[in-house]
C-alpha cells in the first residue's frame, strides 16, 4: 500500500521521519516545526492513506517513503497515534532507526480514552461543528482556551470542522487496537518521550508508561494540551532539538 503514501521531503542532512496523529497530517501536526527542522535534516513525512491500514502497514509505508526518498536511516518523530507507529517502525525496522521522539503518545488506550474514541467516532458521522467543539474541549487545554476571544474561538471551531481529513474514522479505529507494551523493552535506540501535562485526550500518564517501558528513555514534560503544535510549538521544538543535536 506504499503507493498511497504521498511523500513530503524537505531539507538536507540526517534523516528525520514524521509519524502524525489520528485525524491529523504532516502539516497539521508538525507544520510550525518544518522550516526549522529542515534546515539541518532531511525531513520525510506522509499523510496516512485514506483507505487506512494496520499499524504494521503504516510503519512499513512510512519507512518505504523514506527509503524511496534516499533516506536510509532516520530518527522517528511520532505524535499521538504516530508514537505507536514510530514504535512499530523501530521494532520492525531496527536497522534503519537511530532514535525515537514520542510526543503526547500512548502504548495502549485506557477506558477513558475508549470513551473519547467512541464519541469521536459517532460525531464523525454527523455534524462536524459538534465534532470540532468536542475536540476543542478534549484536545485543547483550559489554559489555552482562556486566551481566545469569542471571535477566535468561533473561528477555531469553524476551521477545525472544515479540516477533518478523509480517513479519520479509520485512524480513530486504529487507535483502539494499539497495544505496543510488549515491544517497548526491545527498543535499543536513544528515546525521548514528551508528555503534554495539560492533555485531557491522551493524559501524561500514557507518556510515562512509554518512558517506563523503553530502556533508558528520557521523559520531558511540557505544559500543553494535546494540541502542542498550537499551544507550545517553541518548547516542543527546543526539546526535539536537544535530541537531534
Short mmCIF file of C-alpha atoms in Angstrom, two decimals:
data_model
loop_
_atom_site.label_atom_id
_atom_site.label_comp_id
_atom_site.label_asym_id
_atom_site.label_seq_id
_atom_site.Cartn_x
_atom_site.Cartn_y
_atom_site.Cartn_z
CA UNK A 1 0.00 0.00 0.00
CA UNK A 2 3.04 2.30 -0.14
CA UNK A 3 1.82 3.84 -3.39
CA UNK A 4 -0.93 5.55 -1.39
CA UNK A 5 1.59 7.50 0.71
CA UNK A 6 2.11 10.98 -0.78
CA UNK A 7 5.57 11.95 0.43
CA UNK A 8 6.74 15.27 1.78
CA UNK A 9 10.53 15.64 1.62
CA UNK A 10 12.24 18.81 2.86
CA UNK A 11 15.80 19.92 3.58
CA UNK A 12 19.08 18.05 3.67
CA UNK A 13 21.14 16.25 6.28
CA UNK A 14 20.45 13.34 8.63
CA UNK A 15 17.05 11.71 8.26
CA UNK A 16 14.01 12.64 10.33
CA UNK A 17 10.83 10.66 9.67
CA UNK A 18 7.49 12.07 10.83
CA UNK A 19 4.51 9.99 12.00
CA UNK A 20 1.36 12.05 12.58
CA UNK A 21 -1.65 11.55 14.80
CA UNK A 22 -5.20 10.33 14.19
CA UNK A 23 -7.26 12.86 12.30
CA UNK A 24 -4.15 14.89 11.60
CA UNK A 25 -1.49 15.12 8.94
CA UNK A 26 2.10 16.16 8.44
CA UNK A 27 1.31 19.87 8.09
CA UNK A 28 -1.47 19.84 10.69
CA UNK A 29 0.65 18.17 13.36
CA UNK A 30 4.17 19.38 12.54
CA UNK A 31 3.66 22.50 10.39
CA UNK A 32 5.28 25.13 12.67
CA UNK A 33 8.39 22.94 13.06
CA UNK A 34 9.06 22.04 9.43
CA UNK A 35 11.07 25.07 8.32
CA UNK A 36 13.39 24.88 11.31
CA UNK A 37 13.88 21.10 11.24
CA UNK A 38 14.56 21.06 7.51
CA UNK A 39 17.47 23.49 7.94
CA UNK A 40 19.55 20.68 9.45
CA UNK A 41 17.77 17.45 8.49
CA UNK A 42 16.15 15.68 5.59
CA UNK A 43 12.58 15.66 6.86
CA UNK A 44 10.34 12.98 5.39
CA UNK A 45 6.65 12.58 6.10
CA UNK A 46 3.42 11.40 4.54
CA UNK A 47 -0.24 11.63 5.41
CA UNK A 48 -1.68 8.20 6.06
CA UNK A 49 -3.69 6.65 3.22
CA UNK A 50 -7.41 7.42 3.16
CA UNK A 51 -8.02 3.67 2.91
CA UNK A 52 -6.38 3.23 6.29
CA UNK A 53 -4.14 0.37 7.27
CA UNK A 54 -2.85 -1.60 10.20
CA UNK A 55 -0.08 -0.32 12.44
CA UNK A 56 2.34 -2.59 10.59
CA UNK A 57 1.22 -1.24 7.22
CA UNK A 58 1.55 2.39 8.29
CA UNK A 59 5.01 1.71 9.73
CA UNK A 60 6.19 -0.12 6.63
CA UNK A 61 4.69 2.51 4.34
CA UNK A 62 6.46 5.37 6.09
CA UNK A 63 9.77 3.50 6.00
CA UNK A 64 9.33 2.81 2.29
CA UNK A 65 8.57 6.51 1.75
CA UNK A 66 11.84 7.46 3.44
CA UNK A 67 13.91 4.86 1.58
CA UNK A 68 12.35 5.88 -1.75
CA UNK A 69 13.46 9.44 -0.94
CA UNK A 70 17.04 8.22 -0.45
CA UNK A 71 16.91 8.37 3.36
CA UNK A 72 18.20 5.02 4.59
CA UNK A 73 18.41 5.79 8.33
CA UNK A 74 16.44 8.23 10.44
CA UNK A 75 15.18 9.40 13.79
CA UNK A 76 11.41 8.97 14.03
CA UNK A 77 9.33 11.80 15.47
CA UNK A 78 5.88 10.48 16.37
CA UNK A 79 2.89 12.42 17.67
CA UNK A 80 -0.17 10.87 19.36
CA UNK A 81 -1.14 7.79 17.27
CA UNK A 82 2.16 8.41 15.48
CA UNK A 83 4.04 7.35 18.61
CA UNK A 84 2.66 3.83 18.19
CA UNK A 85 3.59 3.95 14.50
CA UNK A 86 7.09 5.11 15.49
CA UNK A 87 7.50 2.27 17.99
CA UNK A 88 6.40 -0.22 15.33
CA UNK A 89 8.89 1.29 12.87
CA UNK A 90 11.64 0.78 15.45
CA UNK A 91 10.70 -2.83 16.15
CA UNK A 92 10.08 -3.86 12.53
CA UNK A 93 13.00 -1.91 11.01
CA UNK A 94 15.60 -1.64 13.81
CA UNK A 95 18.49 -1.33 11.33
CA UNK A 96 17.06 1.93 10.00
CA UNK A 97 16.08 3.76 13.20
CA UNK A 98 18.68 5.88 15.00
CA UNK A 99 16.38 7.40 17.62
CA UNK A 100 12.79 7.99 18.70
CA UNK A 101 10.97 11.12 19.83
CA UNK A 102 7.49 10.25 21.11
CA UNK A 103 5.14 13.14 21.84
CA UNK A 104 1.71 13.01 23.55
CA UNK A 105 1.59 9.31 22.87
CA UNK A 106 0.34 6.03 24.22
CA UNK A 107 1.21 2.37 24.47
CA UNK A 108 -2.48 1.43 24.64
CA UNK A 109 -5.79 3.22 25.15
CA UNK A 110 -7.43 3.00 28.56
CA UNK A 111 -11.12 3.12 29.47
CA UNK A 112 -11.25 6.91 29.47
CA UNK A 113 -9.68 7.13 26.04
CA UNK A 114 -12.02 4.42 24.74
CA UNK A 115 -14.97 6.62 25.73
CA UNK A 116 -13.44 9.60 23.95
CA UNK A 117 -12.85 7.46 20.85
CA UNK A 118 -16.49 6.32 20.97
CA UNK A 119 -17.72 9.91 20.97
CA UNK A 120 -15.21 10.95 18.29
CA UNK A 121 -16.33 8.10 16.01
CA UNK A 122 -20.02 8.90 16.48
CA UNK A 123 -19.54 12.62 15.82
CA UNK A 124 -17.63 11.86 12.62
CA UNK A 125 -20.88 10.50 11.20
CA UNK A 126 -22.74 13.77 11.68
CA UNK A 127 -22.28 17.46 12.38
CA UNK A 128 -18.61 18.39 12.02
CA UNK A 129 -19.09 21.55 14.11
CA UNK A 130 -20.12 19.40 17.07
CA UNK A 131 -17.09 17.23 16.44
CA UNK A 132 -14.85 20.30 16.39
CA UNK A 133 -16.32 21.50 19.70
CA UNK A 134 -15.68 18.09 21.26
CA UNK A 135 -12.08 18.09 20.05
CA UNK A 136 -11.56 21.63 21.33
CA UNK A 137 -12.82 20.51 24.75
CA UNK A 138 -10.60 17.44 24.91
CA UNK A 139 -7.53 18.26 22.82
CA UNK A 140 -7.01 21.89 23.83
CA UNK A 141 -6.01 22.86 27.34
CA UNK A 142 -8.20 25.03 29.56
CA UNK A 143 -5.33 27.50 29.82
CA UNK A 144 -5.04 27.90 26.05
CA UNK A 145 -8.80 28.19 25.57
CA UNK A 146 -8.84 31.01 28.12
CA UNK A 147 -6.56 33.07 25.87
CA UNK A 148 -9.03 33.03 22.96
CA UNK A 149 -11.54 35.77 22.34
CA UNK A 150 -15.07 34.64 21.45
CA UNK A 151 -14.33 35.50 17.84
CA UNK A 152 -11.11 33.48 17.85
CA UNK A 153 -12.87 30.51 19.44
CA UNK A 154 -15.62 30.59 16.80
CA UNK A 155 -13.03 30.79 14.05
CA UNK A 156 -11.00 27.94 15.57
CA UNK A 157 -14.06 25.69 15.77
CA UNK A 158 -15.03 26.50 12.19
CA UNK A 159 -11.51 25.89 10.93
CA UNK A 160 -11.26 22.57 12.72
CA UNK A 161 -14.67 21.47 11.41
CA UNK A 162 -13.56 22.18 7.84
CA UNK A 163 -10.21 20.47 8.14
CA UNK A 164 -11.16 16.94 9.22
CA UNK A 165 -9.19 14.78 6.75
CA UNK A 166 -10.59 11.82 4.89
CA UNK A 167 -9.61 8.60 6.56
CA UNK A 168 -10.01 9.97 10.09
CA UNK A 169 -12.60 7.33 11.04
CA UNK A 170 -10.19 4.52 10.18
CA UNK A 171 -7.41 6.20 12.14
CA UNK A 172 -9.66 6.58 15.18
CA UNK A 173 -10.48 2.88 14.96
CA UNK A 174 -6.78 2.08 14.68
CA UNK A 175 -6.12 3.87 17.98
CA UNK A 176 -8.47 1.36 19.65
CA UNK A 177 -6.25 -1.52 18.54
CA UNK A 178 -2.94 -0.02 19.68
CA UNK A 179 -1.01 -2.09 22.19
CA UNK A 180 2.76 -1.77 21.92
CA UNK A 181 3.57 -2.65 25.54
CA UNK A 182 5.26 -5.94 24.65
CA UNK A 183 7.55 -4.19 22.15
CA UNK A 184 8.87 -1.40 24.31
CA UNK A 185 11.58 -3.36 26.11
CA UNK A 186 13.18 -4.34 22.79
CA UNK A 187 13.82 -0.75 21.69
CA UNK A 188 17.55 -0.11 21.77
CA UNK A 189 17.90 3.41 20.38
CA UNK A 190 18.01 6.72 22.27
CA UNK A 191 14.44 7.71 23.03
CA UNK A 192 12.86 10.94 24.24
CA UNK A 193 9.28 10.81 25.49
CA UNK A 194 7.48 14.15 25.68
CA UNK A 195 4.44 14.29 27.97
CA UNK A 196 1.84 17.02 27.47
CA UNK A 197 0.90 17.74 31.07
CA UNK A 198 -2.41 19.56 30.42
CA UNK A 199 -3.63 16.91 27.98
CA UNK A 200 -7.19 15.66 28.58
CA UNK A 201 -7.33 13.50 25.44
CA UNK A 202 -4.12 11.50 25.99
CA UNK A 203 -3.17 12.29 29.60
CA UNK A 204 0.52 12.35 30.59
CA UNK A 205 0.34 9.00 32.38
CA UNK A 206 0.35 7.39 28.93
CA UNK A 207 3.67 9.06 28.10
CA UNK A 208 5.04 7.91 31.44
CA UNK A 209 4.06 4.34 30.57
CA UNK A 210 6.02 4.65 27.33
CA UNK A 211 9.06 6.08 29.11
CA UNK A 212 8.95 3.41 31.81
CA UNK A 213 8.76 0.64 29.22
CA UNK A 214 11.63 1.74 26.94
CA UNK A 215 15.11 1.08 28.33
CA UNK A 216 16.97 4.32 29.01
CA UNK A 217 14.19 6.56 27.73
CA UNK A 218 14.22 10.18 28.87
CA UNK A 219 10.94 11.80 29.87
CA UNK A 220 10.36 15.53 29.38
CA UNK A 221 7.15 17.30 30.41
CA UNK A 222 5.74 20.30 28.54
CA UNK A 223 2.78 22.32 29.80
CA UNK A 224 0.37 21.91 26.93
CA UNK A 225 -2.84 20.24 25.95
CA UNK A 226 -2.84 17.57 23.27
CA UNK A 227 -2.57 20.24 20.58
CA UNK A 228 1.06 21.02 21.32
CA UNK A 229 1.52 22.20 17.73
CA UNK A 230 -0.60 25.26 18.51
CA UNK A 231 -0.08 25.59 22.24
CA UNK A 232 3.65 25.14 22.76
CA UNK A 233 5.50 24.80 19.44
CA UNK A 234 8.64 26.57 20.68
CA UNK A 235 9.00 24.36 23.76
CA UNK A 236 8.36 21.30 21.60
CA UNK A 237 10.99 22.33 19.08
CA UNK A 238 13.52 23.03 21.85
CA UNK A 239 13.04 19.52 23.28
CA UNK A 240 13.34 17.94 19.82
CA UNK A 241 16.45 19.95 19.00
CA UNK A 242 18.26 18.73 22.13
CA UNK A 243 17.86 15.16 20.91
CA UNK A 244 18.78 15.87 17.31
CA UNK A 245 21.98 17.61 18.36
#
